[in-house]
Amino acid sequence: MASWRDGKSAAGLGNGYLPVPNNSVEGDLSTTSEKPRRKRSRRSYAMLCGLGAVALLLAVGAGPYVERQIRGTRSVDDIFDNWGKPGTGTEDRAWYPTDFLRDVIPIPCHSHNDYWRKVPLFSAIHAGCIGVEADVWLRQNDLLVGHDLAALQPNRTFQSLYVHPLVGLLERNNPSSEYYNENRRGIFDTDPDQTLILLVDLKTGGHETWPWVLKQLEPLRERGWLSYFEDGKVHKRQITVVGTGNTPFDLIVANSTYRDAFFDAPLDKLEGSSYDSTNSYYASVSFWASIGNVWFRAGEPNEDQIEKIRAHIREARKRGLHSRYWELPPWPIHTRNRIWEILVKEGIDLLNVDDLDGATKEDWTRPTTFFKRFFRLFR
């Protein structure tokens, strides 16, 4: 192949050139052309430097993307696309009782406003979240789920989105066969002892709504799948129900010997209170209201704020409660990620998350997270 280095192409360029006439003024030519050439050289050099910097920047984030394109995006399981299909001889070997969550690792995160997910409950637990949240409104003798009144639909109910799907998952995880006939396995196949926290945020009057919540939990209760307190001891089961929002604490503790739902205690008001693991599970508070603004410091709390966080977590742990902050700064992403990192470092029990992928699939402690998000646009 011809190249600019072998001289052949360069020689061919000379065929069309004419000699410069003898009466031309050589000095004039050099004077008029040297300055434009210098300007063009400087512009070219600046352009090359700029392109080099952009290329370097892109390479940092694009490396994994380019590698995937070269290697191919097929999964190792793609060659088994026909596994389990009729006529393949594998029909009776393809089904696994806990297929949906067989390789999901539970992660200490709480799916905030879970009903906003594409598939409520399932999106969160498939990401590994061990806590989900449902806002419930008492309307016409039923509990509807939604963020506000405009979002309510008669077919999106507490039972249809949460209670009945949980029953179905747990029945599948606890099949009755000649090999297994127990009732103890939880949602996650990789950790069947992990409880799933169902946080029920009451949006209508607590004393009217809470009895309906307890009533609609009956399908889980009758199968023995609700964590409960009895005779001074808490028994952990597959699902732990926690009331928040307008949930009245006095109804939670009305029965002093037995309860199968717990309270979301105020994380910033635990000292000198009666909240403990026998009546509460979460201890939560708004990060913004209790800790304050960290946006102007790129997510770095000051010393006083760090001490507040430590005091909150310490007090919750002393009472056997699980600490959680809601209303964390969602943006800029680096600010949110830095807050997550600090809270985990300080020992927070559950991260309150809206971005499931950001919390469960990315290493948000690394600066390359930004580039990964950017290049996701090109996949």
GROMACS .gro file of C-alpha atoms in nm:
model
  379
    1MET     CA    1   0.000   0.000   0.000
    2ALA     CA    2   0.125   0.344  -0.085
    3SER     CA    3   0.201   0.571   0.205
    4TRP     CA    4   0.323   0.920   0.255
    5ARG     CA    5   0.656   0.782   0.373
    6ASP     CA    6   0.766   0.600   0.052
    7GLY     CA    7   0.781   0.917  -0.157
    8LYS     CA    8   0.577   0.783  -0.450
    9SER     CA    9   0.268   0.981  -0.380
   10ALA     CA   10   0.468   1.290  -0.309
   11ALA     CA   11   0.652   1.261  -0.638
   12GLY     CA   12   0.330   1.235  -0.829
   13LEU     CA   13   0.217   1.570  -0.697
   14GLY     CA   14   0.492   1.747  -0.885
   15ASN     CA   15   0.360   1.668  -1.233
   16GLY     CA   16   0.115   1.953  -1.242
   17TYR     CA   17   0.341   2.226  -1.102
   18LEU     CA   18   0.502   2.493  -1.324
   19PRO     CA   19   0.835   2.659  -1.248
   20VAL     CA   20   0.828   3.004  -1.091
   21PRO     CA   21   0.907   3.275  -1.354
   22ASN     CA   22   1.251   3.436  -1.325
   23ASN     CA   23   1.105   3.782  -1.292
   24SER     CA   24   0.905   3.694  -0.980
   25VAL     CA   25   1.017   3.856  -0.658
   26GLU     CA   26   1.130   3.583  -0.421
   27GLY     CA   27   1.144   3.818  -0.126
   28ASP     CA   28   0.785   3.923  -0.172
   29LEU     CA   29   0.669   3.561  -0.174
   30SER     CA   30   0.843   3.473   0.149
   31THR     CA   31   0.720   3.786   0.322
   32THR     CA   32   0.357   3.742   0.229
   33SER     CA   33   0.332   3.366   0.300
   34GLU     CA   34   0.537   3.315   0.617
   35LYS     CA   35   0.294   3.479   0.862
   36PRO     CA   36  -0.013   3.285   0.742
   37ARG     CA   37   0.190   2.964   0.762
   38ARG     CA   38   0.285   3.041   1.123
   39LYS     CA   39  -0.077   3.114   1.213
   40ARG     CA   40  -0.190   2.793   1.048
   41SER     CA   41   0.080   2.600   1.238
   42ARG     CA   42  -0.029   2.744   1.571
   43ARG     CA   43  -0.394   2.670   1.497
   44SER     CA   44  -0.310   2.317   1.390
   45TYR     CA   45  -0.101   2.262   1.703
   46ALA     CA   46  -0.379   2.393   1.927
   47MET     CA   47  -0.634   2.179   1.747
   48LEU     CA   48  -0.419   1.869   1.784
   49CYS     CA   49  -0.371   1.936   2.156
   50GLY     CA   50  -0.744   1.983   2.200
   51LEU     CA   51  -0.826   1.666   2.013
   52GLY     CA   52  -0.565   1.477   2.214
   53ALA     CA   53  -0.714   1.598   2.542
   54VAL     CA   54  -1.065   1.499   2.431
   55ALA     CA   55  -0.940   1.159   2.315
   56LEU     CA   56  -0.772   1.099   2.651
   57LEU     CA   57  -1.086   1.202   2.838
   58LEU     CA   58  -1.303   0.978   2.626
   59ALA     CA   59  -1.065   0.685   2.658
   60VAL     CA   60  -1.099   0.686   3.037
   61GLY     CA   61  -1.472   0.627   3.019
   62ALA     CA   62  -1.491   0.454   2.684
   63GLY     CA   63  -1.241   0.181   2.764
   64PRO     CA   64  -1.496  -0.065   2.900
   65TYR     CA   65  -1.737   0.021   2.619
   66VAL     CA   66  -1.478  -0.035   2.345
   67GLU     CA   67  -1.368  -0.356   2.512
   68ARG     CA   68  -1.726  -0.482   2.509
   69GLN     CA   69  -1.762  -0.400   2.140
   70ILE     CA   70  -1.442  -0.583   2.052
   71ARG     CA   71  -1.518  -0.880   2.273
   72GLY     CA   72  -1.888  -0.883   2.191
   73THR     CA   73  -2.187  -0.825   2.417
   74ARG     CA   74  -2.319  -1.179   2.430
   75SER     CA   75  -2.358  -1.334   2.772
   76VAL     CA   76  -2.199  -1.668   2.854
   77ASP     CA   77  -2.553  -1.804   2.879
   78ASP     CA   78  -2.658  -1.686   2.532
   79ILE     CA   79  -2.549  -2.015   2.374
   80PHE     CA   80  -2.823  -2.182   2.579
   81ASP     CA   81  -3.105  -1.976   2.425
   82ASN     CA   82  -3.301  -2.292   2.340
   83TRP     CA   83  -3.264  -2.446   2.683
   84GLY     CA   84  -3.602  -2.559   2.813
   85LYS     CA   85  -3.786  -2.507   2.485
   86PRO     CA   86  -4.014  -2.780   2.347
   87GLY     CA   87  -3.840  -3.044   2.141
   88THR     CA   88  -3.494  -2.988   2.289
   89GLY     CA   89  -3.508  -3.266   2.547
   90THR     CA   90  -3.441  -3.015   2.826
   91GLU     CA   91  -3.799  -2.920   2.911
   92ASP     CA   92  -3.805  -3.104   3.243
   93ARG     CA   93  -3.468  -2.966   3.354
   94ALA     CA   94  -3.510  -2.596   3.280
   95TRP     CA   95  -3.737  -2.496   3.568
   96TYR     CA   96  -3.584  -2.400   3.900
   97PRO     CA   97  -3.813  -2.310   4.192
   98THR     CA   98  -3.625  -1.988   4.275
   99ASP     CA   99  -3.530  -1.887   3.920
  100PHE     CA  100  -3.622  -1.518   3.955
  101LEU     CA  101  -3.388  -1.439   4.244
  102ARG     CA  102  -3.150  -1.734   4.235
  103ASP     CA  103  -2.831  -1.526   4.200
  104VAL     CA  104  -2.937  -1.191   4.350
  105ILE     CA  105  -2.721  -1.080   4.643
  106PRO     CA  106  -2.912  -0.883   4.912
  107ILE     CA  107  -2.781  -0.529   4.954
  108PRO     CA  108  -2.858  -0.301   5.253
  109CYS     CA  109  -3.053  -0.045   5.054
  110HIS     CA  110  -3.412   0.074   5.076
  111SER     CA  111  -3.616   0.131   4.758
  112HIS     CA  112  -3.763   0.475   4.821
  113ASN     CA  113  -4.099   0.542   4.652
  114ASP     CA  114  -4.087   0.188   4.521
  115TYR     CA  115  -4.427   0.214   4.351
  116TRP     CA  116  -4.263   0.447   4.093
  117ARG     CA  117  -4.054   0.160   3.960
  118LYS     CA  118  -4.136   0.007   3.624
  119VAL     CA  119  -4.236  -0.305   3.817
  120PRO     CA  120  -4.305  -0.220   4.184
  121LEU     CA  121  -4.145  -0.460   4.433
  122PHE     CA  122  -3.985  -0.681   4.165
  123SER     CA  123  -3.746  -0.415   4.031
  124ALA     CA  124  -3.619  -0.346   4.381
  125ILE     CA  125  -3.566  -0.702   4.499
  126HIS     CA  126  -3.412  -0.802   4.166
  127ALA     CA  127  -3.158  -0.524   4.227
  128GLY     CA  128  -3.097  -0.670   4.574
  129CYS     CA  129  -3.272  -0.410   4.793
  130ILE     CA  130  -3.383  -0.550   5.126
  131GLY     CA  131  -3.634  -0.271   5.188
  132VAL     CA  132  -3.927  -0.145   4.979
  133GLU     CA  133  -4.173   0.136   5.042
  134ALA     CA  134  -4.542   0.175   4.962
  135ASP     CA  135  -4.747   0.492   5.015
  136VAL     CA  136  -5.104   0.386   5.096
  137TRP     CA  137  -5.431   0.580   5.092
  138LEU     CA  138  -5.758   0.453   5.236
  139ARG     CA  139  -6.024   0.494   4.969
  140GLN     CA  140  -6.362   0.316   4.949
  141ASN     CA  141  -6.263   0.039   5.191
  142ASP     CA  142  -5.937  -0.042   5.015
  143LEU     CA  143  -5.573   0.066   5.029
  144LEU     CA  144  -5.455   0.232   4.710
  145VAL     CA  145  -5.086   0.288   4.639
  146GLY     CA  146  -4.948   0.611   4.494
  147HIS     CA  147  -4.740   0.919   4.562
  148ASP     CA  148  -5.034   1.157   4.557
  149LEU     CA  149  -5.407   1.161   4.484
  150ALA     CA  150  -5.356   1.215   4.110
  151ALA     CA  151  -5.162   0.886   4.089
  152LEU     CA  152  -5.423   0.663   4.252
  153GLN     CA  153  -5.584   0.387   4.045
  154PRO     CA  154  -5.836   0.127   4.168
  155ASN     CA  155  -5.624  -0.162   4.036
  156ARG     CA  156  -5.300  -0.047   4.202
  157THR     CA  157  -5.365  -0.160   4.556
  158PHE     CA  158  -5.153  -0.258   4.853
  159GLN     CA  159  -5.247  -0.621   4.808
  160SER     CA  160  -5.213  -0.637   4.429
  161LEU     CA  161  -4.871  -0.467   4.419
  162TYR     CA  162  -4.714  -0.604   4.739
  163VAL     CA  163  -4.900  -0.855   4.954
  164HIS     CA  164  -5.008  -1.106   4.688
  165PRO     CA  165  -4.680  -1.091   4.488
  166LEU     CA  166  -4.485  -1.155   4.811
  167VAL     CA  167  -4.706  -1.454   4.886
  168GLY     CA  168  -4.641  -1.589   4.535
  169LEU     CA  169  -4.262  -1.544   4.565
  170LEU     CA  170  -4.246  -1.709   4.905
  171GLU     CA  171  -4.464  -2.000   4.796
  172ARG     CA  172  -4.230  -2.058   4.502
  173ASN     CA  173  -3.927  -2.039   4.734
  174ASN     CA  174  -4.084  -2.291   4.970
  175PRO     CA  175  -4.209  -2.570   4.742
  176SER     CA  176  -4.357  -2.883   4.887
  177SER     CA  177  -4.173  -3.188   4.755
  178GLU     CA  178  -4.016  -3.513   4.868
  179TYR     CA  179  -3.694  -3.317   4.929
  180TYR     CA  180  -3.828  -3.010   5.106
  181ASN     CA  181  -4.141  -2.948   5.307
  182GLU     CA  182  -4.059  -2.648   5.523
  183ASN     CA  183  -4.166  -2.284   5.534
  184ARG     CA  184  -3.856  -2.097   5.640
  185ARG     CA  185  -3.691  -1.967   5.321
  186GLY     CA  186  -3.711  -1.596   5.247
  187ILE     CA  187  -3.710  -1.391   4.930
  188PHE     CA  188  -3.341  -1.419   4.839
  189ASP     CA  189  -3.209  -1.757   4.731
  190THR     CA  190  -2.849  -1.656   4.809
  191ASP     CA  191  -2.945  -1.562   5.166
  192PRO     CA  192  -3.279  -1.725   5.259
  193ASP     CA  193  -3.256  -1.593   5.617
  194GLN     CA  194  -3.259  -1.229   5.505
  195THR     CA  195  -3.584  -1.054   5.594
  196LEU     CA  196  -3.746  -0.808   5.351
  197ILE     CA  197  -3.863  -0.482   5.509
  198LEU     CA  198  -4.201  -0.365   5.384
  199LEU     CA  199  -4.230   0.001   5.483
  200VAL     CA  200  -4.593   0.117   5.473
  201ASP     CA  201  -4.625   0.496   5.459
  202LEU     CA  202  -4.976   0.598   5.565
  203LYS     CA  203  -5.099   0.904   5.376
  204THR     CA  204  -5.449   0.912   5.521
  205GLY     CA  205  -5.559   0.925   5.884
  206GLY     CA  206  -5.353   0.682   6.089
  207HIS     CA  207  -5.622   0.554   6.325
  208GLU     CA  208  -5.855   0.482   6.034
  209THR     CA  209  -5.594   0.343   5.793
  210TRP     CA  210  -5.368   0.128   6.011
  211PRO     CA  211  -5.635  -0.136   6.095
  212TRP     CA  212  -5.684  -0.185   5.719
  213VAL     CA  213  -5.310  -0.242   5.676
  214LEU     CA  214  -5.312  -0.512   5.944
  215LYS     CA  215  -5.620  -0.670   5.789
  216GLN     CA  216  -5.472  -0.685   5.438
  217LEU     CA  217  -5.150  -0.847   5.569
  218GLU     CA  218  -5.349  -1.158   5.663
  219PRO     CA  219  -5.229  -1.372   5.365
  220LEU     CA  220  -4.872  -1.330   5.491
  221ARG     CA  221  -4.969  -1.366   5.855
  222GLU     CA  222  -5.160  -1.691   5.815
  223ARG     CA  223  -4.860  -1.852   5.646
  224GLY     CA  224  -4.628  -1.748   5.929
  225TRP     CA  225  -4.421  -1.512   5.715
  226LEU     CA  226  -4.441  -1.193   5.925
  227SER     CA  227  -4.177  -1.102   6.183
  228TYR     CA  228  -4.343  -1.065   6.520
  229PHE     CA  229  -4.294  -0.975   6.885
  230GLU     CA  230  -4.430  -1.208   7.148
  231ASP     CA  231  -4.375  -1.232   7.524
  232GLY     CA  232  -4.075  -1.002   7.525
  233LYS     CA  233  -3.893  -1.151   7.225
  234VAL     CA  234  -3.874  -1.056   6.856
  235HIS     CA  235  -3.897  -1.344   6.607
  236LYS     CA  236  -3.756  -1.261   6.263
  237ARG     CA  237  -3.943  -1.400   5.964
  238GLN     CA  238  -3.939  -1.351   5.586
  239ILE     CA  239  -4.122  -1.015   5.585
  240THR     CA  240  -4.087  -0.736   5.843
  241VAL     CA  241  -4.364  -0.476   5.825
  242VAL     CA  242  -4.285  -0.122   5.940
  243GLY     CA  243  -4.534   0.164   5.968
  244THR     CA  244  -4.434   0.523   5.894
  245GLY     CA  245  -4.596   0.851   5.789
  246ASN     CA  246  -4.927   0.882   5.975
  247THR     CA  247  -4.886   0.546   6.146
  248PRO     CA  248  -4.985   0.597   6.513
  249PHE     CA  249  -4.732   0.462   6.761
  250ASP     CA  250  -5.005   0.403   7.018
  251LEU     CA  251  -5.172   0.148   6.786
  252ILE     CA  252  -4.840  -0.026   6.727
  253VAL     CA  253  -4.792  -0.087   7.099
  254ALA     CA  254  -5.159  -0.131   7.189
  255ASN     CA  255  -5.104  -0.503   7.236
  256SER     CA  256  -4.818  -0.534   7.485
  257THR     CA  257  -4.770  -0.910   7.439
  258TYR     CA  258  -4.793  -0.961   7.061
  259ARG     CA  259  -4.746  -0.756   6.743
  260ASP     CA  260  -4.643  -0.837   6.385
  261ALA     CA  261  -4.581  -0.482   6.263
  262PHE     CA  262  -4.328  -0.230   6.392
  263PHE     CA  263  -4.271   0.145   6.399
  264ASP     CA  264  -4.038   0.374   6.207
  265ALA     CA  265  -3.890   0.565   6.501
  266PRO     CA  266  -3.755   0.922   6.465
  267LEU     CA  267  -3.377   0.886   6.433
  268ASP     CA  268  -3.307   1.231   6.574
  269LYS     CA  269  -3.533   1.188   6.879
  270LEU     CA  270  -3.426   0.854   7.022
  271GLU     CA  271  -3.254   0.977   7.338
  272GLY     CA  272  -3.483   0.947   7.638
  273SER     CA  273  -3.755   0.775   7.434
  274SER     CA  274  -3.923   0.435   7.462
  275TYR     CA  275  -3.834   0.326   7.107
  276ASP     CA  276  -3.649  -0.004   7.090
  277SER     CA  277  -3.643  -0.326   6.888
  278THR     CA  278  -3.957  -0.462   7.055
  279ASN     CA  279  -4.176  -0.187   6.907
  280SER     CA  280  -3.971  -0.039   6.621
  281TYR     CA  281  -3.748  -0.156   6.339
  282TYR     CA  282  -3.631   0.145   6.139
  283ALA     CA  283  -3.509   0.469   6.291
  284SER     CA  284  -3.538   0.732   6.017
  285VAL     CA  285  -3.521   1.105   5.963
  286SER     CA  286  -3.482   1.357   5.682
  287PHE     CA  287  -3.113   1.414   5.612
  288TRP     CA  288  -3.186   1.769   5.501
  289ALA     CA  289  -3.383   1.859   5.814
  290SER     CA  290  -3.159   1.687   6.070
  291ILE     CA  291  -2.808   1.721   5.923
  292GLY     CA  292  -2.839   2.019   5.692
  293ASN     CA  293  -2.709   2.133   5.357
  294VAL     CA  294  -2.398   1.971   5.206
  295TRP     CA  295  -2.447   2.076   4.843
  296PHE     CA  296  -2.208   2.371   4.858
  297ARG     CA  297  -1.930   2.144   4.984
  298ALA     CA  298  -1.973   1.876   4.715
  299GLY     CA  299  -2.122   1.633   4.964
  300GLU     CA  300  -1.865   1.682   5.238
  301PRO     CA  301  -2.032   1.731   5.579
  302ASN     CA  302  -1.854   1.957   5.824
  303GLU     CA  303  -1.732   1.834   6.163
  304ASP     CA  304  -2.056   1.919   6.343
  305GLN     CA  305  -2.261   1.734   6.081
  306ILE     CA  306  -2.038   1.427   6.099
  307GLU     CA  307  -2.078   1.419   6.475
  308LYS     CA  308  -2.458   1.438   6.440
  309ILE     CA  309  -2.453   1.144   6.198
  310ARG     CA  310  -2.237   0.942   6.435
  311ALA     CA  311  -2.458   1.025   6.733
  312HIS     CA  312  -2.773   0.921   6.543
  313ILE     CA  313  -2.626   0.590   6.427
  314ARG     CA  314  -2.479   0.517   6.769
  315GLU     CA  315  -2.810   0.576   6.948
  316ALA     CA  316  -3.005   0.363   6.699
  317ARG     CA  317  -2.759   0.076   6.728
  318LYS     CA  318  -2.775   0.090   7.107
  319ARG     CA  319  -3.151   0.033   7.084
  320GLY     CA  320  -3.129  -0.242   6.824
  321LEU     CA  321  -3.282  -0.022   6.552
  322HIS     CA  322  -3.180   0.013   6.186
  323SER     CA  323  -3.073   0.366   6.094
  324ARG     CA  324  -3.184   0.531   5.769
  325TYR     CA  325  -3.180   0.885   5.629
  326TRP     CA  326  -3.433   0.994   5.369
  327GLU     CA  327  -3.430   1.315   5.162
  328LEU     CA  328  -3.065   1.278   5.070
  329PRO     CA  329  -2.935   1.518   4.803
  330PRO     CA  330  -3.013   1.345   4.470
  331TRP     CA  331  -2.803   1.575   4.252
  332PRO     CA  332  -2.532   1.651   4.149
  333ILE     CA  333  -2.448   1.282   4.120
  334HIS     CA  334  -2.099   1.323   4.267
  335THR     CA  335  -2.250   1.494   4.572
  336ARG     CA  336  -2.502   1.215   4.621
  337ASN     CA  337  -2.234   0.948   4.574
  338ARG     CA  338  -2.006   1.116   4.827
  339ILE     CA  339  -2.287   1.124   5.085
  340TRP     CA  340  -2.354   0.755   5.023
  341GLU     CA  341  -1.986   0.678   5.073
  342ILE     CA  342  -1.968   0.873   5.399
  343LEU     CA  343  -2.288   0.720   5.540
  344VAL     CA  344  -2.166   0.368   5.465
  345LYS     CA  345  -1.829   0.447   5.619
  346GLU     CA  346  -2.001   0.578   5.935
  347GLY     CA  347  -2.212   0.263   5.965
  348ILE     CA  348  -2.558   0.351   5.832
  349ASP     CA  349  -2.775   0.040   5.825
  350LEU     CA  350  -2.971   0.108   5.505
  351LEU     CA  351  -2.916   0.353   5.222
  352ASN     CA  352  -3.235   0.523   5.107
  353VAL     CA  353  -3.212   0.512   4.725
  354ASP     CA  354  -3.410   0.625   4.424
  355ASP     CA  355  -3.150   0.523   4.164
  356LEU     CA  356  -3.137   0.143   4.189
  357ASP     CA  357  -2.866   0.099   3.925
  358GLY     CA  358  -2.649   0.369   4.077
  359ALA     CA  359  -2.672   0.215   4.422
  360THR     CA  360  -2.648  -0.155   4.341
  361LYS     CA  361  -2.458  -0.197   4.014
  362GLU     CA  362  -2.196   0.077   4.008
  363ASP     CA  363  -1.895   0.147   4.224
  364TRP     CA  364  -2.005   0.496   4.325
  365THR     CA  365  -1.684   0.552   4.523
  366ARG     CA  366  -1.483   0.572   4.198
  367PRO     CA  367  -1.456   0.885   3.982
  368THR     CA  368  -1.500   0.679   3.662
  369THR     CA  369  -1.865   0.634   3.752
  370PHE     CA  370  -1.941   0.958   3.564
  371PHE     CA  371  -1.784   0.829   3.244
  372LYS     CA  372  -1.965   0.498   3.271
  373ARG     CA  373  -2.293   0.686   3.291
  374PHE     CA  374  -2.198   0.907   2.996
  375PHE     CA  375  -2.105   0.622   2.766
  376ARG     CA  376  -2.418   0.431   2.857
  377LEU     CA  377  -2.587   0.668   2.612
  378PHE     CA  378  -2.404   0.499   2.324
  379ARG     CA  379  -2.491   0.140   2.410
   0.00000   0.00000   0.00000
